[in-house]
Amino acid sequence: MYASIRGSRRPSTPRKSRLTFRLAVLASTVALGAAGLAVAATPSSAATCNGYVGLTFDDGPTGSTSALLSVLRANGVRATMFNVGQNVQNNQSAARAQVDAGMWVANHSWNHAHMTSMNQSQMQSDLSQTNSAIQAATGIRPQLFRPPYGETNSTLQSVASSLGLRQVIWDVDSQDWNGASVSQIVSNASRLQDGQVILMHDGIQNTRDAIPQIMANLTSRNLCPGMISPSTGRAVAPDGTPPPTTPPPTGTPTTPPPSGGCTATATTPNVWGDRYNTSVTVQGASNWTVVVALTPPQRVSTTWNGSPSWDSTGYVMTMRSNGSGNTFGFTTMMNGNSGARPQIRSCTAG
Ligand SMILES: [Zn+2]
């Protein structure tokens, strides 16, 4: 089990983080005052991806998988989760949440044993059972396998291959399992080059806290989080993720917000086939209320870093600050309408 791997695991408590949104893709900027009259749409610069890196999180799902997913989503990260089969079986909803958050799920053995001491049939049974558990929980058949401790041999590789699993070790070890500080994890991640893969873990507070800085460093080098190719084992551009479309018209550009209001800026950092994430940053107030309207039949499935309430139609969300900072986010299910994006109706201070 993950509790026994490579050094001790300290219990960690999920905590709300002040998250800075850094990955601006095609941004729809809507500035609107308390009076509710001014709407302006301004495209911002697109993020440039000159290369891709594979961020990987091993040993989940854990009790803090949802905290990890929240940080990843808020920072526009898609990552590969090397799951332990037994953990998946014991926490199927967390495995499903990984996929719902846009993560890729992969095989990290049934119970984190030292697999090089197994015979061929034990290896076969271990990896098959894990594949089955992941598929049962998520509907997705893993294509990637990482041996526990990175320990492998030719028998294990051929067994994995026979099950359609590409073995993936890592290029950079974050050392998060070894008690690395946030700054050490960030520093280790800064060595990542195009195509490379970094080892991190689910269930470690320092790892979660490092993610905003890791993303800032990658963005400054025009590197983007990618998927790991099952054919090469290298990080590549995600597939099934069309680039964000041009934001829809959001009204007539008019005046800046009146004093006393605040400004809410919405971006769409992630778009998948059936859903997308929106990140909204509020300026001008630390206590704020932002009203967001959806286009039916789109529906919000998840929110983070704010307290939402809904009108009777279910298409107008009022999000209030809850002490988690000035950036909140939400996932919208397209439900067949892939073009519409949420409209910010107002931003009110207090
Ligand atoms: Zn592991």
PDB file of C-alpha atoms and ligand atoms in Angstrom, residues 5 58-59 108 112 201, ligand 1:
ATOM      1  CA  ILE A   5       6.432   3.064   0.231  1.00  0.00           C
ATOM      2  CA  ASP A  58       1.293   8.019  -7.850  1.00  0.00           C
ATOM      3  CA  ASP A  59      -0.314   5.837  -5.196  1.00  0.00           C
ATOM      4  CA  HIS A 108       0.581   1.307 -10.537  1.00  0.00           C
ATOM      5  CA  HIS A 112       2.436  -1.570  -4.373  1.00  0.00           C
ATOM      6  CA  HIS A 201       2.447  11.593  -5.312  1.00  0.00           C
TER       7      HIS A 201
HETATM    8 ZN    ZN B   1       4.205   4.302  -5.805  1.00  0.00          ZN
END
